[in-house]
PDB file of C-alpha atoms in Angstrom:
ATOM      1  CA  UNK A   1      47.642 -58.269 -10.583  1.00  0.00           C
ATOM      2  CA  UNK A   2      50.639 -56.050 -10.776  1.00  0.00           C
ATOM      3  CA  UNK A   3      52.292 -54.413 -13.716  1.00  0.00           C
ATOM      4  CA  UNK A   4      55.421 -56.001 -14.940  1.00  0.00           C
ATOM      5  CA  UNK A   5      57.889 -53.195 -15.632  1.00  0.00           C
ATOM      6  CA  UNK A   6      60.189 -55.277 -17.852  1.00  0.00           C
ATOM      7  CA  UNK A   7      57.357 -56.249 -20.059  1.00  0.00           C
ATOM      8  CA  UNK A   8      55.967 -52.763 -20.275  1.00  0.00           C
ATOM      9  CA  UNK A   9      59.394 -51.445 -21.237  1.00  0.00           C
ATOM     10  CA  UNK A  10      59.896 -54.051 -23.992  1.00  0.00           C
ATOM     11  CA  UNK A  11      56.392 -53.350 -25.508  1.00  0.00           C
ATOM     12  CA  UNK A  12      57.238 -49.600 -25.298  1.00  0.00           C
ATOM     13  CA  UNK A  13      60.379 -50.146 -27.305  1.00  0.00           C
ATOM     14  CA  UNK A  14      58.493 -52.139 -29.912  1.00  0.00           C
ATOM     15  CA  UNK A  15      56.280 -49.212 -30.696  1.00  0.00           C
ATOM     16  CA  UNK A  16      58.935 -47.010 -32.133  1.00  0.00           C
ATOM     17  CA  UNK A  17      62.611 -48.442 -31.968  1.00  0.00           C
ATOM     18  CA  UNK A  18      64.017 -48.890 -35.526  1.00  0.00           C
ATOM     19  CA  UNK A  19      61.263 -46.541 -37.033  1.00  0.00           C
ATOM     20  CA  UNK A  20      61.464 -43.227 -38.607  1.00  0.00           C
ATOM     21  CA  UNK A  21      60.563 -40.727 -35.855  1.00  0.00           C
ATOM     22  CA  UNK A  22      58.007 -39.172 -38.124  1.00  0.00           C
ATOM     23  CA  UNK A  23      56.391 -42.493 -38.974  1.00  0.00           C
ATOM     24  CA  UNK A  24      55.042 -43.695 -35.641  1.00  0.00           C
ATOM     25  CA  UNK A  25      51.255 -43.514 -35.775  1.00  0.00           C
ATOM     26  CA  UNK A  26      49.141 -43.480 -32.660  1.00  0.00           C
ATOM     27  CA  UNK A  27      48.112 -47.109 -33.026  1.00  0.00           C
ATOM     28  CA  UNK A  28      51.828 -48.068 -32.545  1.00  0.00           C
ATOM     29  CA  UNK A  29      51.157 -47.545 -28.906  1.00  0.00           C
ATOM     30  CA  UNK A  30      48.110 -49.832 -28.755  1.00  0.00           C
ATOM     31  CA  UNK A  31      50.043 -52.925 -27.335  1.00  0.00           C
ATOM     32  CA  UNK A  32      51.694 -50.676 -24.758  1.00  0.00           C
ATOM     33  CA  UNK A  33      48.272 -49.463 -23.297  1.00  0.00           C
ATOM     34  CA  UNK A  34      46.937 -52.949 -23.422  1.00  0.00           C
ATOM     35  CA  UNK A  35      49.817 -54.242 -21.327  1.00  0.00           C
ATOM     36  CA  UNK A  36      49.472 -51.688 -18.591  1.00  0.00           C
ATOM     37  CA  UNK A  37      46.802 -52.184 -15.876  1.00  0.00           C
ATOM     38  CA  UNK A  38      45.481 -48.789 -14.927  1.00  0.00           C
ATOM     39  CA  UNK A  39      42.951 -48.050 -12.179  1.00  0.00           C
ATOM     40  CA  UNK A  40      40.746 -45.082 -12.949  1.00  0.00           C
ATOM     41  CA  UNK A  41      38.936 -43.292 -10.124  1.00  0.00           C
ATOM     42  CA  UNK A  42      35.368 -42.479 -11.137  1.00  0.00           C
ATOM     43  CA  UNK A  43      34.109 -39.116 -10.056  1.00  0.00           C
ATOM     44  CA  UNK A  44      37.765 -37.820  -9.614  1.00  0.00           C
ATOM     45  CA  UNK A  45      39.040 -37.690 -13.105  1.00  0.00           C
ATOM     46  CA  UNK A  46      40.252 -34.281 -14.323  1.00  0.00           C
ATOM     47  CA  UNK A  47      40.887 -33.061 -17.846  1.00  0.00           C
ATOM     48  CA  UNK A  48      42.711 -29.827 -18.612  1.00  0.00           C
ATOM     49  CA  UNK A  49      43.797 -27.539 -21.307  1.00  0.00           C
ATOM     50  CA  UNK A  50      46.253 -24.622 -21.093  1.00  0.00           C
ATOM     51  CA  UNK A  51      46.085 -24.721 -17.231  1.00  0.00           C
ATOM     52  CA  UNK A  52      49.348 -26.623 -16.422  1.00  0.00           C
ATOM     53  CA  UNK A  53      51.110 -26.419 -13.979  1.00  0.00           C
ATOM     54  CA  UNK A  54      48.160 -25.107 -11.831  1.00  0.00           C
ATOM     55  CA  UNK A  55      46.107 -28.269 -12.511  1.00  0.00           C
ATOM     56  CA  UNK A  56      48.909 -30.489 -11.383  1.00  0.00           C
ATOM     57  CA  UNK A  57      49.493 -28.565  -8.136  1.00  0.00           C
ATOM     58  CA  UNK A  58      45.832 -29.033  -7.459  1.00  0.00           C
ATOM     59  CA  UNK A  59      45.485 -32.790  -8.364  1.00  0.00           C
ATOM     60  CA  UNK A  60      48.191 -34.138  -6.171  1.00  0.00           C
ATOM     61  CA  UNK A  61      45.634 -35.114  -3.460  1.00  0.00           C
ATOM     62  CA  UNK A  62      42.250 -34.812  -5.018  1.00  0.00           C
ATOM     63  CA  UNK A  63      41.889 -35.705  -8.748  1.00  0.00           C
ATOM     64  CA  UNK A  64      43.540 -37.921 -11.337  1.00  0.00           C
ATOM     65  CA  UNK A  65      44.785 -36.309 -14.553  1.00  0.00           C
ATOM     66  CA  UNK A  66      46.381 -38.044 -17.441  1.00  0.00           C
ATOM     67  CA  UNK A  67      49.849 -37.186 -15.959  1.00  0.00           C
ATOM     68  CA  UNK A  68      48.834 -38.991 -12.712  1.00  0.00           C
ATOM     69  CA  UNK A  69      48.434 -42.297 -14.429  1.00  0.00           C
ATOM     70  CA  UNK A  70      51.204 -44.787 -14.574  1.00  0.00           C
ATOM     71  CA  UNK A  71      52.314 -44.183 -18.074  1.00  0.00           C
ATOM     72  CA  UNK A  72      51.426 -40.450 -18.050  1.00  0.00           C
ATOM     73  CA  UNK A  73      53.578 -39.732 -14.911  1.00  0.00           C
ATOM     74  CA  UNK A  74      56.536 -41.671 -16.338  1.00  0.00           C
ATOM     75  CA  UNK A  75      56.525 -40.022 -19.731  1.00  0.00           C
ATOM     76  CA  UNK A  76      55.462 -36.471 -18.778  1.00  0.00           C
ATOM     77  CA  UNK A  77      58.061 -33.941 -20.027  1.00  0.00           C
ATOM     78  CA  UNK A  78      60.232 -36.671 -21.750  1.00  0.00           C
ATOM     79  CA  UNK A  79      61.405 -36.724 -25.406  1.00  0.00           C
ATOM     80  CA  UNK A  80      62.275 -40.001 -27.116  1.00  0.00           C
ATOM     81  CA  UNK A  81      62.619 -41.461 -30.734  1.00  0.00           C
ATOM     82  CA  UNK A  82      64.558 -43.810 -32.785  1.00  0.00           C
ATOM     83  CA  UNK A  83      65.744 -43.938 -36.337  1.00  0.00           C
ATOM     84  CA  UNK A  84      64.966 -46.264 -39.149  1.00  0.00           C
ATOM     85  CA  UNK A  85      67.120 -49.414 -38.868  1.00  0.00           C
ATOM     86  CA  UNK A  86      68.506 -48.321 -35.480  1.00  0.00           C
ATOM     87  CA  UNK A  87      68.214 -50.268 -32.260  1.00  0.00           C
ATOM     88  CA  UNK A  88      68.801 -47.187 -30.197  1.00  0.00           C
ATOM     89  CA  UNK A  89      66.578 -44.732 -28.273  1.00  0.00           C
ATOM     90  CA  UNK A  90      67.472 -41.004 -28.647  1.00  0.00           C
ATOM     91  CA  UNK A  91      66.401 -38.293 -26.282  1.00  0.00           C
ATOM     92  CA  UNK A  92      67.961 -35.488 -28.247  1.00  0.00           C
ATOM     93  CA  UNK A  93      67.930 -34.626 -31.909  1.00  0.00           C
ATOM     94  CA  UNK A  94      64.354 -35.815 -32.238  1.00  0.00           C
ATOM     95  CA  UNK A  95      61.943 -33.947 -34.545  1.00  0.00           C
ATOM     96  CA  UNK A  96      59.962 -31.114 -32.854  1.00  0.00           C
ATOM     97  CA  UNK A  97      56.363 -31.663 -31.897  1.00  0.00           C
ATOM     98  CA  UNK A  98      54.968 -29.819 -34.883  1.00  0.00           C
ATOM     99  CA  UNK A  99      57.512 -31.136 -37.469  1.00  0.00           C
ATOM    100  CA  UNK A 100      55.325 -34.075 -38.451  1.00  0.00           C
ATOM    101  CA  UNK A 101      51.877 -35.728 -37.839  1.00  0.00           C
ATOM    102  CA  UNK A 102      53.055 -39.245 -36.871  1.00  0.00           C
ATOM    103  CA  UNK A 103      55.553 -37.907 -34.331  1.00  0.00           C
ATOM    104  CA  UNK A 104      56.869 -40.467 -31.896  1.00  0.00           C
ATOM    105  CA  UNK A 105      55.976 -38.495 -28.743  1.00  0.00           C
ATOM    106  CA  UNK A 106      52.883 -36.655 -30.137  1.00  0.00           C
ATOM    107  CA  UNK A 107      51.393 -40.098 -31.150  1.00  0.00           C
ATOM    108  CA  UNK A 108      51.912 -41.409 -27.544  1.00  0.00           C
ATOM    109  CA  UNK A 109      50.123 -38.422 -26.016  1.00  0.00           C
ATOM    110  CA  UNK A 110      47.254 -38.628 -28.476  1.00  0.00           C
ATOM    111  CA  UNK A 111      46.778 -42.384 -27.728  1.00  0.00           C
ATOM    112  CA  UNK A 112      47.125 -41.790 -23.968  1.00  0.00           C
ATOM    113  CA  UNK A 113      44.519 -38.894 -24.038  1.00  0.00           C
ATOM    114  CA  UNK A 114      42.104 -41.039 -26.017  1.00  0.00           C
ATOM    115  CA  UNK A 115      42.479 -43.891 -23.572  1.00  0.00           C
ATOM    116  CA  UNK A 116      41.976 -41.571 -20.584  1.00  0.00           C
ATOM    117  CA  UNK A 117      38.844 -40.025 -22.186  1.00  0.00           C
ATOM    118  CA  UNK A 118      37.481 -43.462 -22.995  1.00  0.00           C
ATOM    119  CA  UNK A 119      37.800 -44.333 -19.255  1.00  0.00           C
ATOM    120  CA  UNK A 120      36.163 -41.140 -17.988  1.00  0.00           C
ATOM    121  CA  UNK A 121      33.325 -42.031 -15.654  1.00  0.00           C
ATOM    122  CA  UNK A 122      30.998 -40.389 -13.140  1.00  0.00           C
ATOM    123  CA  UNK A 123      31.308 -36.725 -12.611  1.00  0.00           C
ATOM    124  CA  UNK A 124      34.184 -35.393 -14.548  1.00  0.00           C
ATOM    125  CA  UNK A 125      35.988 -32.066 -14.318  1.00  0.00           C
ATOM    126  CA  UNK A 126      37.758 -30.058 -16.950  1.00  0.00           C
ATOM    127  CA  UNK A 127      40.089 -27.162 -15.870  1.00  0.00           C
ATOM    128  CA  UNK A 128      40.227 -24.567 -18.620  1.00  0.00           C
ATOM    129  CA  UNK A 129      42.136 -21.301 -18.840  1.00  0.00           C
ATOM    130  CA  UNK A 130      39.897 -18.092 -18.704  1.00  0.00           C
ATOM    131  CA  UNK A 131      42.909 -15.894 -19.378  1.00  0.00           C
ATOM    132  CA  UNK A 132      43.244 -16.796 -23.014  1.00  0.00           C
ATOM    133  CA  UNK A 133      41.195 -15.732 -26.053  1.00  0.00           C
ATOM    134  CA  UNK A 134      39.569 -19.144 -26.528  1.00  0.00           C
ATOM    135  CA  UNK A 135      39.343 -21.231 -23.350  1.00  0.00           C
ATOM    136  CA  UNK A 136      37.972 -24.204 -25.372  1.00  0.00           C
ATOM    137  CA  UNK A 137      40.731 -24.265 -27.991  1.00  0.00           C
ATOM    138  CA  UNK A 138      39.545 -26.155 -31.053  1.00  0.00           C
ATOM    139  CA  UNK A 139      43.057 -27.333 -31.883  1.00  0.00           C
ATOM    140  CA  UNK A 140      43.860 -28.644 -28.333  1.00  0.00           C
ATOM    141  CA  UNK A 141      44.075 -32.422 -27.528  1.00  0.00           C
ATOM    142  CA  UNK A 142      41.091 -31.807 -25.165  1.00  0.00           C
ATOM    143  CA  UNK A 143      38.915 -30.612 -28.146  1.00  0.00           C
ATOM    144  CA  UNK A 144      40.226 -32.786 -30.864  1.00  0.00           C
ATOM    145  CA  UNK A 145      40.544 -36.152 -29.065  1.00  0.00           C
ATOM    146  CA  UNK A 146      39.102 -36.141 -25.450  1.00  0.00           C
ATOM    147  CA  UNK A 147      35.809 -34.435 -25.720  1.00  0.00           C
ATOM    148  CA  UNK A 148      34.864 -36.486 -28.680  1.00  0.00           C
ATOM    149  CA  UNK A 149      35.369 -39.677 -26.794  1.00  0.00           C
ATOM    150  CA  UNK A 150      33.321 -38.817 -23.597  1.00  0.00           C
ATOM    151  CA  UNK A 151      30.721 -41.530 -23.279  1.00  0.00           C
ATOM    152  CA  UNK A 152      27.387 -40.539 -21.654  1.00  0.00           C
ATOM    153  CA  UNK A 153      26.628 -44.126 -20.649  1.00  0.00           C
ATOM    154  CA  UNK A 154      29.694 -43.956 -18.245  1.00  0.00           C
ATOM    155  CA  UNK A 155      29.717 -40.301 -17.418  1.00  0.00           C
ATOM    156  CA  UNK A 156      27.147 -38.299 -15.502  1.00  0.00           C
ATOM    157  CA  UNK A 157      28.292 -34.836 -15.967  1.00  0.00           C
ATOM    158  CA  UNK A 158      31.088 -32.498 -17.032  1.00  0.00           C
ATOM    159  CA  UNK A 159      31.890 -29.500 -14.987  1.00  0.00           C
ATOM    160  CA  UNK A 160      34.222 -26.816 -16.491  1.00  0.00           C
ATOM    161  CA  UNK A 161      36.281 -24.954 -13.939  1.00  0.00           C
ATOM    162  CA  UNK A 162      37.142 -21.757 -15.822  1.00  0.00           C
ATOM    163  CA  UNK A 163      40.153 -20.439 -14.087  1.00  0.00           C
ATOM    164  CA  UNK A 164      40.572 -16.679 -14.373  1.00  0.00           C
ATOM    165  CA  UNK A 165      43.018 -13.963 -13.018  1.00  0.00           C
ATOM    166  CA  UNK A 166      41.275 -10.997 -11.683  1.00  0.00           C
ATOM    167  CA  UNK A 167      39.364  -8.896 -14.305  1.00  0.00           C
ATOM    168  CA  UNK A 168      40.017 -11.148 -17.290  1.00  0.00           C
ATOM    169  CA  UNK A 169      36.525 -10.385 -18.530  1.00  0.00           C
ATOM    170  CA  UNK A 170      35.939 -14.124 -19.365  1.00  0.00           C
ATOM    171  CA  UNK A 171      32.763 -15.739 -18.192  1.00  0.00           C
ATOM    172  CA  UNK A 172      31.006 -19.082 -18.531  1.00  0.00           C
ATOM    173  CA  UNK A 173      29.043 -17.404 -21.459  1.00  0.00           C
ATOM    174  CA  UNK A 174      32.229 -17.498 -23.535  1.00  0.00           C
ATOM    175  CA  UNK A 175      31.333 -18.458 -27.167  1.00  0.00           C
ATOM    176  CA  UNK A 176      33.973 -21.214 -27.193  1.00  0.00           C
ATOM    177  CA  UNK A 177      32.236 -22.944 -24.210  1.00  0.00           C
ATOM    178  CA  UNK A 178      29.047 -22.865 -26.122  1.00  0.00           C
ATOM    179  CA  UNK A 179      30.975 -24.689 -28.714  1.00  0.00           C
ATOM    180  CA  UNK A 180      32.086 -27.252 -26.072  1.00  0.00           C
ATOM    181  CA  UNK A 181      28.443 -27.801 -25.012  1.00  0.00           C
ATOM    182  CA  UNK A 182      27.370 -28.528 -28.666  1.00  0.00           C
ATOM    183  CA  UNK A 183      30.036 -31.287 -28.771  1.00  0.00           C
ATOM    184  CA  UNK A 184      28.675 -32.965 -25.707  1.00  0.00           C
ATOM    185  CA  UNK A 185      26.059 -35.796 -25.698  1.00  0.00           C
ATOM    186  CA  UNK A 186      22.895 -34.033 -24.592  1.00  0.00           C
ATOM    187  CA  UNK A 187      22.442 -36.707 -21.837  1.00  0.00           C
ATOM    188  CA  UNK A 188      25.476 -35.348 -20.094  1.00  0.00           C
ATOM    189  CA  UNK A 189      24.907 -32.711 -17.487  1.00  0.00           C
ATOM    190  CA  UNK A 190      26.951 -29.633 -17.978  1.00  0.00           C
ATOM    191  CA  UNK A 191      28.123 -27.084 -15.546  1.00  0.00           C
ATOM    192  CA  UNK A 192      30.548 -24.249 -15.642  1.00  0.00           C
ATOM    193  CA  UNK A 193      32.144 -22.420 -12.647  1.00  0.00           C
ATOM    194  CA  UNK A 194      34.266 -19.336 -12.934  1.00  0.00           C
ATOM    195  CA  UNK A 195      36.994 -19.634 -10.305  1.00  0.00           C
ATOM    196  CA  UNK A 196      39.686 -17.003  -9.672  1.00  0.00           C
ATOM    197  CA  UNK A 197      43.164 -18.493  -9.574  1.00  0.00           C
ATOM    198  CA  UNK A 198      43.628 -16.850  -6.123  1.00  0.00           C
ATOM    199  CA  UNK A 199      40.727 -18.978  -4.777  1.00  0.00           C
ATOM    200  CA  UNK A 200      42.450 -22.199  -5.916  1.00  0.00           C
ATOM    201  CA  UNK A 201      45.657 -21.057  -4.368  1.00  0.00           C
ATOM    202  CA  UNK A 202      43.890 -20.381  -1.107  1.00  0.00           C
ATOM    203  CA  UNK A 203      42.244 -23.813  -1.308  1.00  0.00           C
ATOM    204  CA  UNK A 204      45.622 -25.472  -1.802  1.00  0.00           C
ATOM    205  CA  UNK A 205      46.986 -23.739   1.236  1.00  0.00           C
ATOM    206  CA  UNK A 206      44.045 -25.258   3.398  1.00  0.00           C
ATOM    207  CA  UNK A 207      44.902 -29.008   3.048  1.00  0.00           C
ATOM    208  CA  UNK A 208      41.763 -30.051   4.897  1.00  0.00           C
ATOM    209  CA  UNK A 209      39.286 -28.536   2.404  1.00  0.00           C
ATOM    210  CA  UNK A 210      37.267 -31.141   0.667  1.00  0.00           C
ATOM    211  CA  UNK A 211      38.344 -31.741  -2.900  1.00  0.00           C
ATOM    212  CA  UNK A 212      35.297 -30.283  -4.769  1.00  0.00           C
ATOM    213  CA  UNK A 213      34.891 -27.529  -2.181  1.00  0.00           C
ATOM    214  CA  UNK A 214      37.335 -25.154  -4.054  1.00  0.00           C
ATOM    215  CA  UNK A 215      34.606 -24.070  -6.418  1.00  0.00           C
TER     216      UNK A 215
END
């Protein structure tokens, strides 16, 4: 059955219209995500942290990220909020991401990330940034929400693709990646591959390369 855009829009509005923009908890979006029919592609789901826009260049043909899902693709990059007692939707003058906990937009992305992680199945990829001090950043949505929800009864493995510029000095032995391994259910197979960003760009320019053959 197909998605009904009018219904999705009306349920989306119900989540936050007329509410204080700092008082929209993640569960406000529960009905929205229950209304949307989303097909997830096992063995092709990709998580990421601190690697946008590279990850999205790469996933156009091969993998599905949260931003390739129906709601993720529509809402990516947008700002929205309302005000207490208002019937309006505002796209400017909204609080900033870190101004409050139950932030209209932040709550949406936390719910969306949790739902995407709950659906993770088969062999899963995570593209992390080897050019920053802590590739597995403990405050990231990937660490705080997604990894904690990976389900070893639906997933077989997690492969970290650690993207590095030349001579970053980072490796798969990075202490933060050991922290990541400790978070995972021991039944999940864990792999890590160090991949230079130049290799991914080369792979993107050869459209006939098989999806997983870039690393």
